[in-house]
Coordinates of C-alpha atoms and ligand atoms in Angstrom, one line a residue:
X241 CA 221.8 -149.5 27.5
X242 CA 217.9 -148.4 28.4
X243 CA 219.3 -147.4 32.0
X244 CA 221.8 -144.5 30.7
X245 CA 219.2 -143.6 28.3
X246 CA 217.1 -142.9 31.2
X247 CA 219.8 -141.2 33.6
X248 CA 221.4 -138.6 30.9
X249 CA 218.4 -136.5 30.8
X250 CA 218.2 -137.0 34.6
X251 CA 221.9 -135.8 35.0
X252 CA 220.9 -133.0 33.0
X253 CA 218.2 -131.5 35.6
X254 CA 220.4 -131.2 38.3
X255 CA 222.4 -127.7 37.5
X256 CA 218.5 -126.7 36.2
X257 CA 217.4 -127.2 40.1
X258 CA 220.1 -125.5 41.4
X259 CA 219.6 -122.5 39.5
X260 CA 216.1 -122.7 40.6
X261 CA 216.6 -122.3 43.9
X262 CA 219.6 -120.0 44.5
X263 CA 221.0 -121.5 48.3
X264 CA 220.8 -119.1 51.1
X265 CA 223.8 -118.7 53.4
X266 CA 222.0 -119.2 56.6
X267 CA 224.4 -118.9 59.1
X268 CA 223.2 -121.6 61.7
X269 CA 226.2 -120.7 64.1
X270 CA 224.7 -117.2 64.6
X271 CA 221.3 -119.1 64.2
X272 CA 222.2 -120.9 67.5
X273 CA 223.4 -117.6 69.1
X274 CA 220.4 -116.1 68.6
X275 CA 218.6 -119.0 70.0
X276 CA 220.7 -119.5 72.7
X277 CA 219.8 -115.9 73.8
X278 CA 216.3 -115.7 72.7
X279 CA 215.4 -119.2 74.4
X280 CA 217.3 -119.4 77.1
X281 CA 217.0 -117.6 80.8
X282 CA 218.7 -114.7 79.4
X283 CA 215.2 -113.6 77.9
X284 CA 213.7 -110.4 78.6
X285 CA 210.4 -110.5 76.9
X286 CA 208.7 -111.1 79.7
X287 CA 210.4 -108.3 81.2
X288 CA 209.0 -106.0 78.5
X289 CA 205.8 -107.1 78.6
X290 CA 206.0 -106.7 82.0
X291 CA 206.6 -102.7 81.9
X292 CA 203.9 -102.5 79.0
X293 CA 201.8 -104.1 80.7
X294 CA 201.2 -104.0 84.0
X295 CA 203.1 -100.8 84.8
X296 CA 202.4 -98.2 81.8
X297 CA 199.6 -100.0 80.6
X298 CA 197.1 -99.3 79.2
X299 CA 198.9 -97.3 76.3
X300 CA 195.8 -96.2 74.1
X301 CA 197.2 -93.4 71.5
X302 CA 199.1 -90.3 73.3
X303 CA 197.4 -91.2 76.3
X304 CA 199.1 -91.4 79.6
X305 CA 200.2 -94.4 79.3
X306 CA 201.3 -94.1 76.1
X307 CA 203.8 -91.5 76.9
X308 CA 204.9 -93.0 79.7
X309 CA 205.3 -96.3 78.4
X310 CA 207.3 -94.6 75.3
X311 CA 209.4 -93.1 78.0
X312 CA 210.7 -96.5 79.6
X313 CA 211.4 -97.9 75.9
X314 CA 213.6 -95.0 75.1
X315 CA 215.3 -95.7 78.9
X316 CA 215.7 -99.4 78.0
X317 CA 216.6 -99.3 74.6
X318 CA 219.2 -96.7 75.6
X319 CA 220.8 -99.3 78.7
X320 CA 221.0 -101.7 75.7
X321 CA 223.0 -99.1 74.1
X322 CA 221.3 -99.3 71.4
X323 CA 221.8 -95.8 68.7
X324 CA 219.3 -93.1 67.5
X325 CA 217.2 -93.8 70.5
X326 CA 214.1 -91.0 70.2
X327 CA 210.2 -90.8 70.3
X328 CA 209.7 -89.7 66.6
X329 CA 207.1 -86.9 66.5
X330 CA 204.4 -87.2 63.9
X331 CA 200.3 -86.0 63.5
X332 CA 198.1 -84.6 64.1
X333 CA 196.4 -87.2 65.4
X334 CA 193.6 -85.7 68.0
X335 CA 192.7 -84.8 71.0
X336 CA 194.6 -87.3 73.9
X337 CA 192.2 -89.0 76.0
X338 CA 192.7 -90.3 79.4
X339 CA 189.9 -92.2 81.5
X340 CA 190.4 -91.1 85.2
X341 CA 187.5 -93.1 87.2
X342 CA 184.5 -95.3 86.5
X343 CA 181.6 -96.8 88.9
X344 CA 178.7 -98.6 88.1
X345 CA 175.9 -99.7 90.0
X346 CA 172.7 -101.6 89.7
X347 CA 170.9 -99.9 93.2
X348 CA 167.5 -101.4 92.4
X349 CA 165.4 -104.4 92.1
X350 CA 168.7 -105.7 93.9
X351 CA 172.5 -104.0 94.6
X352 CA 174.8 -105.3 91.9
X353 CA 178.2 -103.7 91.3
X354 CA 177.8 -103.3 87.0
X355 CA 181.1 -104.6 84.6
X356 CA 181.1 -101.9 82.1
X357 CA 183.8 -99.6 80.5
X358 CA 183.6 -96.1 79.0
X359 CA 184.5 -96.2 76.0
X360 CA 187.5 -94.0 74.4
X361 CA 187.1 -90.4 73.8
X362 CA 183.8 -89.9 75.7
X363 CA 183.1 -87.3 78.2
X364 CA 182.8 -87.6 81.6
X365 CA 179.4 -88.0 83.2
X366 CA 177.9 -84.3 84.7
X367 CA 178.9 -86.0 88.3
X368 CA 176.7 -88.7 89.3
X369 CA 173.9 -90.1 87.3
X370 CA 171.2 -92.1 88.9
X371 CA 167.9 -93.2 87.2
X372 CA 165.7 -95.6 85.7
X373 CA 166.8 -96.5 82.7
X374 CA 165.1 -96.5 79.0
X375 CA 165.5 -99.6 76.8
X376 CA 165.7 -98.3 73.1
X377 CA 167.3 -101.3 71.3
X378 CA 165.6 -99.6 67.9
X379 CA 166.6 -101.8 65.0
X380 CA 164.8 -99.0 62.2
X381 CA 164.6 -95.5 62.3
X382 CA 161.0 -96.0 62.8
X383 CA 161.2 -97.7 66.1
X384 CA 164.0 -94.8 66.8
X385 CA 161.7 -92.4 66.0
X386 CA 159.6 -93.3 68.9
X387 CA 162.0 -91.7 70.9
X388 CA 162.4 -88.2 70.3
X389 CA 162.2 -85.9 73.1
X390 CA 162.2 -88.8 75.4
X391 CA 165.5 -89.2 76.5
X392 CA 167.2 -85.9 77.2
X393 CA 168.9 -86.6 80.5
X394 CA 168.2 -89.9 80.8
X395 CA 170.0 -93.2 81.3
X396 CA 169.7 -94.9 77.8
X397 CA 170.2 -98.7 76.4
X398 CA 171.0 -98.5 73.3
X399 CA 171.6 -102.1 71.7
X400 CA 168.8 -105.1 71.4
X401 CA 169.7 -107.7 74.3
X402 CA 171.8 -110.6 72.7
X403 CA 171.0 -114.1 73.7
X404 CA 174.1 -116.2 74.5
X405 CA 175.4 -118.8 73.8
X406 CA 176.5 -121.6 75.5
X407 CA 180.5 -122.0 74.8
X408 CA 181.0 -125.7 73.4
X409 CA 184.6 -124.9 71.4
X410 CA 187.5 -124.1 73.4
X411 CA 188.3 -120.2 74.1
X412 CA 191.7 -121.3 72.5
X413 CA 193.5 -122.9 69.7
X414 CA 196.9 -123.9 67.8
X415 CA 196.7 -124.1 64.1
X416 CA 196.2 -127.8 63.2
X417 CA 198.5 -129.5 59.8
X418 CA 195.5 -129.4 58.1
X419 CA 194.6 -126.0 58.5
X420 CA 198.2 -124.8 57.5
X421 CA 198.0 -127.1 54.8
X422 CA 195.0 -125.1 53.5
X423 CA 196.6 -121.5 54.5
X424 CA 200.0 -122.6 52.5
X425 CA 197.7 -123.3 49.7
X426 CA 197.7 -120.5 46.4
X427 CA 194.5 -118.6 46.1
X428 CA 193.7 -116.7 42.8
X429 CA 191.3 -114.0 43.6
X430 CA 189.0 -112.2 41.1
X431 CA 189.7 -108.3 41.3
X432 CA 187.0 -106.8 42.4
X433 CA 185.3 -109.5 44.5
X434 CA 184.7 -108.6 48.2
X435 CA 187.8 -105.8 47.7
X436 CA 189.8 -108.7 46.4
X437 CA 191.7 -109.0 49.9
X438 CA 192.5 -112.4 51.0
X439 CA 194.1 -113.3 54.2
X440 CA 191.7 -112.8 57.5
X441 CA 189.2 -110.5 55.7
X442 CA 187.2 -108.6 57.3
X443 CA 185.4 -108.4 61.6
X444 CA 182.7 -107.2 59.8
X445 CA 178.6 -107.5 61.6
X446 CA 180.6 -106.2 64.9
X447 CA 178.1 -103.5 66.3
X448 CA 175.7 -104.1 62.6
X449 CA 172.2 -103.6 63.2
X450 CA 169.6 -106.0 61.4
X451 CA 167.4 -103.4 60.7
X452 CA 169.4 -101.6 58.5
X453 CA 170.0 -98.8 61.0
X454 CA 173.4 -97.2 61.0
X455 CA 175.8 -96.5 63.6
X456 CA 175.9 -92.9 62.4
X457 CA 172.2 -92.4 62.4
X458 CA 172.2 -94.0 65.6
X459 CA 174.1 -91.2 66.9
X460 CA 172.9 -88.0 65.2
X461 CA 169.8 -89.3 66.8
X462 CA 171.1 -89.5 70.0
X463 CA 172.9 -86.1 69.7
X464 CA 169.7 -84.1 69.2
X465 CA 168.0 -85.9 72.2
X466 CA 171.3 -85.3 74.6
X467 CA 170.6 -88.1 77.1
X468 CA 173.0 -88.4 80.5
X469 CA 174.6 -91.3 79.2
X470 CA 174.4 -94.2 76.7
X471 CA 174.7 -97.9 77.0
X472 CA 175.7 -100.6 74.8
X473 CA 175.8 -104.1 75.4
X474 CA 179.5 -105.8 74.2
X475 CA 178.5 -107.2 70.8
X476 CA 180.7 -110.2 71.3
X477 CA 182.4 -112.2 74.6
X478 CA 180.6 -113.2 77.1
X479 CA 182.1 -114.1 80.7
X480 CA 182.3 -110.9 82.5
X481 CA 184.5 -110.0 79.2
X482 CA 183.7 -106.7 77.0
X483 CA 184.8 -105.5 73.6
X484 CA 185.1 -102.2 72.6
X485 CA 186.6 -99.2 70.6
X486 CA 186.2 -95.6 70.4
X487 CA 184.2 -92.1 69.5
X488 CA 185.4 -89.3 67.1
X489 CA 188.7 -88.3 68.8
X490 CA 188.5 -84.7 67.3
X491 CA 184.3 -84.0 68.2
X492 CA 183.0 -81.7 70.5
X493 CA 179.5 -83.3 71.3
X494 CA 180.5 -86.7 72.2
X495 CA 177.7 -88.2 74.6
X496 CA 179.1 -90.4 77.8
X497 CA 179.3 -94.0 76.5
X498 CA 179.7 -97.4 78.2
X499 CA 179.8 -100.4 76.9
X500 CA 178.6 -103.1 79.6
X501 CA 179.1 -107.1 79.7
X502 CA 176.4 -108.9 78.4
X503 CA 175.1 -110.8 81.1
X504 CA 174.4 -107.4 83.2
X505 CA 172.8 -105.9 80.1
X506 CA 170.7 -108.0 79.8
X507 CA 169.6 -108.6 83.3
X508 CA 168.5 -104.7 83.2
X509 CA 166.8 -105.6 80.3
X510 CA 164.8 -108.2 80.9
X511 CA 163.7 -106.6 84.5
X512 CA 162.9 -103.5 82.2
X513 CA 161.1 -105.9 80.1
X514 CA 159.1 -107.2 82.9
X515 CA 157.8 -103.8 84.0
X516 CA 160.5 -104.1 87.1
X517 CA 161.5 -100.6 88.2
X518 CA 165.8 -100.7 88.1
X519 CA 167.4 -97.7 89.4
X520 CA 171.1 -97.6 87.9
X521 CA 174.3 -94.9 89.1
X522 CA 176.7 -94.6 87.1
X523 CA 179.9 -91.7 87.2
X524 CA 182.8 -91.6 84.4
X525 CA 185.4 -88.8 84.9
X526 CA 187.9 -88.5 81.7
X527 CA 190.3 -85.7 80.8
X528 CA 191.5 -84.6 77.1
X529 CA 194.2 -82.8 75.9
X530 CA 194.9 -80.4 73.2
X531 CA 198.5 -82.3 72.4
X532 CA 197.3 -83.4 69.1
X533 CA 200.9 -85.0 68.0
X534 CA 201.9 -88.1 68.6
X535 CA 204.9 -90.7 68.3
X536 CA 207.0 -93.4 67.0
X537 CA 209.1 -95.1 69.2
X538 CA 212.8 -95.9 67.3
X539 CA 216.3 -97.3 67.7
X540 CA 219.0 -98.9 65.6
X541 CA 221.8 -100.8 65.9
X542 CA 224.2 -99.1 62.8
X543 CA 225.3 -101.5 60.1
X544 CA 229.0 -101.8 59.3
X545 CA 229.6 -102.2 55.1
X546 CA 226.1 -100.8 54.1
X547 CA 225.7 -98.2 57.0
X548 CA 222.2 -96.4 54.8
X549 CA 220.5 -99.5 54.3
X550 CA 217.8 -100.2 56.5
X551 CA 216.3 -103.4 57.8
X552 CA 213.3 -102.6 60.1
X553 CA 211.2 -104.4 62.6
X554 CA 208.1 -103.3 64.7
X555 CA 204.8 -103.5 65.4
X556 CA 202.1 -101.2 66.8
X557 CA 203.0 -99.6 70.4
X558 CA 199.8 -98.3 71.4
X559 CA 196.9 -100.2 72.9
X560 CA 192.7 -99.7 73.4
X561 CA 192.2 -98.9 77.3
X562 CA 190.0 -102.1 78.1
X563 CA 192.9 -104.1 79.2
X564 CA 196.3 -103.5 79.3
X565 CA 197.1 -104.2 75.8
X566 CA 199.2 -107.3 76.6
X567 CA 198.0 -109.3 73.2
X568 CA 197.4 -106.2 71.0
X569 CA 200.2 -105.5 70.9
X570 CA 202.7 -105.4 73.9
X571 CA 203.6 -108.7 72.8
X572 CA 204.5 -107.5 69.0
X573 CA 206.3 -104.3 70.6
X574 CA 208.1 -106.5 73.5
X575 CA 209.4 -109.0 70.7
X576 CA 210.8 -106.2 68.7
X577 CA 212.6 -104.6 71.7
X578 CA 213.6 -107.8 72.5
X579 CA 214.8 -109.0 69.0
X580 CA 217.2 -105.5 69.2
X581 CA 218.2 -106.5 72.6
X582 CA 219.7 -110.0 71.5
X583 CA 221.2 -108.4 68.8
X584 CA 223.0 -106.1 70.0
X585 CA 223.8 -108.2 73.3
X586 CA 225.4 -110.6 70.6
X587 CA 227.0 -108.1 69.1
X588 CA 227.1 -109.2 65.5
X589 CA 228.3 -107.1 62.8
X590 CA 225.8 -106.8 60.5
X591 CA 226.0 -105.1 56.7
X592 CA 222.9 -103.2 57.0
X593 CA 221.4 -100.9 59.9
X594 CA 218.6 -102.6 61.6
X595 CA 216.2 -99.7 63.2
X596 CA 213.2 -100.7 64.9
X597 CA 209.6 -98.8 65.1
X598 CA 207.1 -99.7 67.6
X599 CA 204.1 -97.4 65.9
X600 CA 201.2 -95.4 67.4
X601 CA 197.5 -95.1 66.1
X602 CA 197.0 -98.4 64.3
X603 CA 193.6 -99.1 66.2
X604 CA 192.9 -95.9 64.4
X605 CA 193.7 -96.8 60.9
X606 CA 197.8 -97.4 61.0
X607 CA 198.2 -93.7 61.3
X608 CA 202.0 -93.9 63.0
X609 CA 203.2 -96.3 60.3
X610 CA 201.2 -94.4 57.2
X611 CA 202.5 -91.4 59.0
X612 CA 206.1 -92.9 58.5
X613 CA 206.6 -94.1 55.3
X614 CA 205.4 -91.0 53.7
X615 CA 207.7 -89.3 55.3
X616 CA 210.3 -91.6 54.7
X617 CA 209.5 -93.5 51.9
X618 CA 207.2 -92.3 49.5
X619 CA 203.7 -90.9 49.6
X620 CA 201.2 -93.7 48.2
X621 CA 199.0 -90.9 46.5
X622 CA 202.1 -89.8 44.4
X623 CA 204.1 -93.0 44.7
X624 CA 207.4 -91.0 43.9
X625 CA 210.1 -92.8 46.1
X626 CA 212.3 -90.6 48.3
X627 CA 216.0 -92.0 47.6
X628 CA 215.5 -93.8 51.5
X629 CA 213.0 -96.1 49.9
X630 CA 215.5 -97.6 47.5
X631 CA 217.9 -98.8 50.7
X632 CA 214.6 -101.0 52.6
X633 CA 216.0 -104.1 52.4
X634 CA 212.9 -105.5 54.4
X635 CA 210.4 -105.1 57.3
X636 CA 209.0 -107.5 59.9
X637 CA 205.9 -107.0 62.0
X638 CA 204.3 -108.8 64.7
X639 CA 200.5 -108.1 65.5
X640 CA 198.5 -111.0 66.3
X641 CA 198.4 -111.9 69.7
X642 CA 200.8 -113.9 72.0
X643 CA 200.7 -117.4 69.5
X644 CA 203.8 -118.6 68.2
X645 CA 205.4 -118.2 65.1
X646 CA 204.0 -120.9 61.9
X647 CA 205.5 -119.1 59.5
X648 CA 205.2 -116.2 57.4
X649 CA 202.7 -114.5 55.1
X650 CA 204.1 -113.8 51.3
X651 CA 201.9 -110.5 50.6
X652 CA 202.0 -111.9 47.0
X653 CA 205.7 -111.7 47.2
X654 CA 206.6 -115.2 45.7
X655 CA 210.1 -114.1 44.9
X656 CA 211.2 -114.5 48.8
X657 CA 209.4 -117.4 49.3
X658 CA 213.0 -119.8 48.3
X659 CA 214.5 -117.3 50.9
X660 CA 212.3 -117.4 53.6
X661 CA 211.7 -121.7 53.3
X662 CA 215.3 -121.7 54.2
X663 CA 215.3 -118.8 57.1
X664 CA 212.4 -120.8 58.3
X665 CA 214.8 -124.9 58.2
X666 CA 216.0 -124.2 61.9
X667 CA 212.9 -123.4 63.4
X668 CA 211.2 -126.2 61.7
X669 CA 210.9 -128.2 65.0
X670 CA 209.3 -125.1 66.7
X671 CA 206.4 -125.6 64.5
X672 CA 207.6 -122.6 61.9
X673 CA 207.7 -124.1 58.2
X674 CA 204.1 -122.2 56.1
X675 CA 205.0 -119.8 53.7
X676 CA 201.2 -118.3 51.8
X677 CA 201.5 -115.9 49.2
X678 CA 198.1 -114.8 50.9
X679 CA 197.8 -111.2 52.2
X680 CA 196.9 -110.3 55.3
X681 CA 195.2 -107.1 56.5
X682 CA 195.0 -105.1 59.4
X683 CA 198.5 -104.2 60.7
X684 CA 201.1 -102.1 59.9
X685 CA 203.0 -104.3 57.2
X686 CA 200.6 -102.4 55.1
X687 CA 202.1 -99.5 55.0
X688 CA 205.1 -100.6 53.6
X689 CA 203.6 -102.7 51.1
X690 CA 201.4 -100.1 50.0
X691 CA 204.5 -98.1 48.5
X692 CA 206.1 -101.2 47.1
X693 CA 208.7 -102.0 50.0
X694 CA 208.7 -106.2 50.9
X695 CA 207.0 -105.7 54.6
X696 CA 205.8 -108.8 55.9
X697 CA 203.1 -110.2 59.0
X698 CA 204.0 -113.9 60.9
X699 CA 201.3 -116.3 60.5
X700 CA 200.5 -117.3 64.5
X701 CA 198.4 -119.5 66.4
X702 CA 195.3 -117.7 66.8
X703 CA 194.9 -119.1 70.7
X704 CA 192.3 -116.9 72.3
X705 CA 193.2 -113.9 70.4
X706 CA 189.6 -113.5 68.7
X707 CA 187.1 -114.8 71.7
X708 CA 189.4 -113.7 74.5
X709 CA 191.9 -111.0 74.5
X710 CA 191.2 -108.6 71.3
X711 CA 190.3 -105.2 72.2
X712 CA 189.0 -107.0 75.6
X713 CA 189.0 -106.0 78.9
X714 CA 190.6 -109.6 79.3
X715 CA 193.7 -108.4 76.9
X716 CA 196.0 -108.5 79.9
X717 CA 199.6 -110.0 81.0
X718 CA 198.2 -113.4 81.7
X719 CA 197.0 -114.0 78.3
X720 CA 200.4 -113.8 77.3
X721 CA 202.1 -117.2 76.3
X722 CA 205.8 -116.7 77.8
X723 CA 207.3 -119.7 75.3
X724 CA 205.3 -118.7 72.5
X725 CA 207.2 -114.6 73.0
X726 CA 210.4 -116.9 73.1
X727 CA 209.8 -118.3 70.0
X728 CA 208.4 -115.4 67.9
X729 CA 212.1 -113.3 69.5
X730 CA 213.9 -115.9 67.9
X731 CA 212.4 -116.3 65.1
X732 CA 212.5 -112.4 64.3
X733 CA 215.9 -111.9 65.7
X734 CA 217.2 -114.7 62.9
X735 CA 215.0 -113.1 60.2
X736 CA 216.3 -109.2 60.7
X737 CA 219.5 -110.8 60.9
X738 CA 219.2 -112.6 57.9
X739 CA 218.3 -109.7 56.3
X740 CA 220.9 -107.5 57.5
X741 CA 223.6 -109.3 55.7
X742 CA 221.9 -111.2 53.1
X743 CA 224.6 -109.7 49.8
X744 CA 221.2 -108.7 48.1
X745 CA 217.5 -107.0 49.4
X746 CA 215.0 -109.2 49.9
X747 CA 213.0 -109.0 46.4
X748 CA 210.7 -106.3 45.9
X749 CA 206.9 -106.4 44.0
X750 CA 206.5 -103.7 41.6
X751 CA 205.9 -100.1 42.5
X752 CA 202.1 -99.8 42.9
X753 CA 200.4 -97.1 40.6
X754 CA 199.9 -93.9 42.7
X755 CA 196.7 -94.3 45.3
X756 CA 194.6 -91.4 46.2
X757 CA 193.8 -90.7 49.9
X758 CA 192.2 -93.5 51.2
X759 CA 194.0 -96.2 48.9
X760 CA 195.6 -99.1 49.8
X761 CA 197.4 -98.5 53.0
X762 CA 194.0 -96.7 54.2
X763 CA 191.6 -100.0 53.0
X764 CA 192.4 -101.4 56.4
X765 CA 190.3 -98.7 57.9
X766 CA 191.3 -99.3 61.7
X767 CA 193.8 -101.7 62.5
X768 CA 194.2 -105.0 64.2
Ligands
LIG1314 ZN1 197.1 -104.8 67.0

């Protein structure tokens, strides 16, 4: 008698569970297509990443190798025979900057060839420049101050020396189980506290200055004095490796700046230290353009039942010019081509049109993808939908580096997390099975979220994304994981797929209230 006492109310819970978590038809046949051609030797990621790469690389905003590099995705995406194949015009954007040559030389206590990089959207040099240089490394105004009317013409080194470090933790990781237990973990934030952005958070102290001295001060400084050229020492990496970013694309008066590895930095600065007369040479030539738009790479493979709704995938096309831009983000952009390659090579008739975007200008604040959805979409200062915005099912985005797949990040979207824990069941042996409601920042998922549309990031394996390859001069083909592209094509293929002819949208937060310039999408300030 006590036992069906106890099993009634049991009995009971079942049809409560089930209506709890409403079943997915995951279609593991086309699951194993997609595998089969994602996986398999039939892959072309490496193919793309190639081309990105090594050929048209790098592709830093309407650059050269930009446009070129948007050229030979429109040329492949067409062979696929793939539909609506274009460059998407959008901007302004600024001036287009290309780097043409670079030397360095340390001629004096000793020769020494000099690892250093302009950095993007300065001038060219006034030919050569040879001199002894001046150390500034100011960390107040005061100490700053010292300078005027010293350095017109000169060779100047602008950062303090940084002591390194000897490296005792490898360059590269995997997420561990504990540390995607913690990510999978709920965190309530306070509004207001740091921005109230969870996920990665900020680089922040990158290029900081103890002393309270700004970047911007540090330059109207060094604009009144007009010196020949200006040094800085990387702020992180070490290695031979650099890290940079860029000047004011649209400004008339920017001053010729390298940024230089920090163990030849700071051999010139402790042989200035010492008294040691050093004679440096140094030549940069770089052209601009007055093309001030830019573009959006697209294609689409047309849906059959529900032709005007839209499932998108992308990730940022352009590049800094360190490297080649192999990790940020030729892999993100060589997945997505890759993902509508398999696709359409399968040949699957899917409900909804899938159209990919590979974006430009996300180093400089998402600008392709902002540029986008308010054209598309809706404006996030109004927030009045246009009627496209009503037929996003969903967007996927790729952006952080070549690690595999873990799984996905919610954006606060809790309603797709029953969806997405059974998208995620057949790659559960790959090592794909976290879903956070976290956020994260940085990338171009943002801009749809930002107008209410369910865009979501990947959660990856950092590997050496942060000490190695980001914005490097090390972020080249090699970096790139070839198993880990597999995986990630796979893994996107089956969610766009998934997506496409799912009966219903994925689930969508509430319309944010309007934002005014500079709101959410623009809190990212540059991008990943
Ligand atoms: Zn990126």
């Amino acid at each position: 008698m006590r036992k069906t006492i106890w099993i009634a109310p049991l009995l009971l819970l079942v049809p409560m569970l089930a209506t709890a978590q409403q079943t997915e038809r995951v279609d593991l046949n086309a699951i194993h297509r997609i595998k089969d051609e994602a996986l398999g030797r039939d892959s072309k990621v490496m193919d793309h990443m190639f081309y990105l790469t090594d050929v048209h690389g790098p592709r830093l905003t309407d650059s050269k190798g930009y446009r070129e590099a948007g050229e030979w995705a429109v040329e492949r995406l067409k062979q696929y025979g793939l539909s609506n194949v274009h460059l998407e015009k959008w901007g302004p954007f600024g001036k287009s900057w290309n780097l043409e040559y670079y030397s360095g030389h340390m001629l004096a206590p000793m020769y020494q060839p000099i690892i250093a990089m302009p950095v993007a959207w300065t001038p060219g040099t006034n030919g050569v420049v040879t001199g002894e240089p001046l150390l500034v490394a100011a960390q107040t105004q005061e100490e700053l101050d010292k300078f005027k009317g010293k350095l017109a013409g000169k060779i100047v080194l602008i950062t303090a020396p940084r002591e390194l470090q000897m490296v005792t933790t490898p360059l590269g990781v995997r997420y561990s189980d504990p540390e995607l237990a913690e990510l999978s973990t709920a965190q309530i934030q306070v509004p207001g506290l740091f921005g109230g952005r969870g996920g990665r958070g900020g680089r922040g102290g990158r290029g900081g200055i103890p002393g309270g001295l700004t970047p911007q001060a540090i330059q109207t400084f060094l604009k009144a004095e007009k010196p020949a050229l200006v040094i800085q020492e990387s702020t992180i990496g070490d290695g031979g490796n650099l890290f940079g970013g860029g000047q004011s694309r649209d400004a008339n008066d920017n001053l010729p700046t390298l940024v230089m590895a920090a163990e030849h930095y700071n051999r010139i600065a402790r042989l200035l230290e010492h008294q040691i007369p050093v004679k440096l040479q140094f030549e940069v030539k770089a052209s601009f353009d007055d093309n001030v738009d830019s573009f959006n790479v697209i294609a689409e493979i047309p849906g059959t039942t529900k032709k005007d709704e839209l499932v998108m995938v992308g990730g940022h096309f352009d590049s800094w010019h360190y490297g080649t831009g192999a990790t940020d983000n030729g892999a993100g952009s060589a997945i997505a081509m890759e993902v509508m390659r398999v696709l359409k090579t399968l040949d699957f008739k899917m409900d909804r049109t899938v159209r990919m975007a590979l974006w430009g200008g996300e180093e400089q604040g998402l600008l392709g993808s902002r540029a986008y959805v308010k054209e598309h979409f809706a404006d996030p200062a109004t927030m009045k939908p246009t009627a496209e915005h009503a037929k996003v099912a969903g967007y996927f985005n790729i952006d952080n580096g070549t690690g595999k797949i873990r799984g996905v990040y919610l954006q606060g979207n809790d309603m797709v997390r029953p969806i997405f824990e059974q998208w995620l069941a057949p790659f559960r042996d790959m090592g794909a099975n976290t879903l956070t409601s976290r956020n994260t920042g940085g990338t171009d998922h943002l801009s749809f979220d930002a107008v209410g549309l369910p865009g979501f990031q990947f959660i990856q394996d950092p590997m050496d994304y942060g000490t190695r390859t980001h914005h490097s001069t090390m972020d080249v083909y090699d970096r790139i994981q070839a198993t880990d592209l597999m995986q990630m094509s796979a893994i996107e293929s089956s969610f766009v797929y998934l997506t496409a002819v799912r009966p219903e949208k994925l689930p969508r937060k509430p319309l944010p209230p309007p934002q005014p310039a500079g709101g959410r999408g623009g809190r990212g300030g540059r991008g990943n």
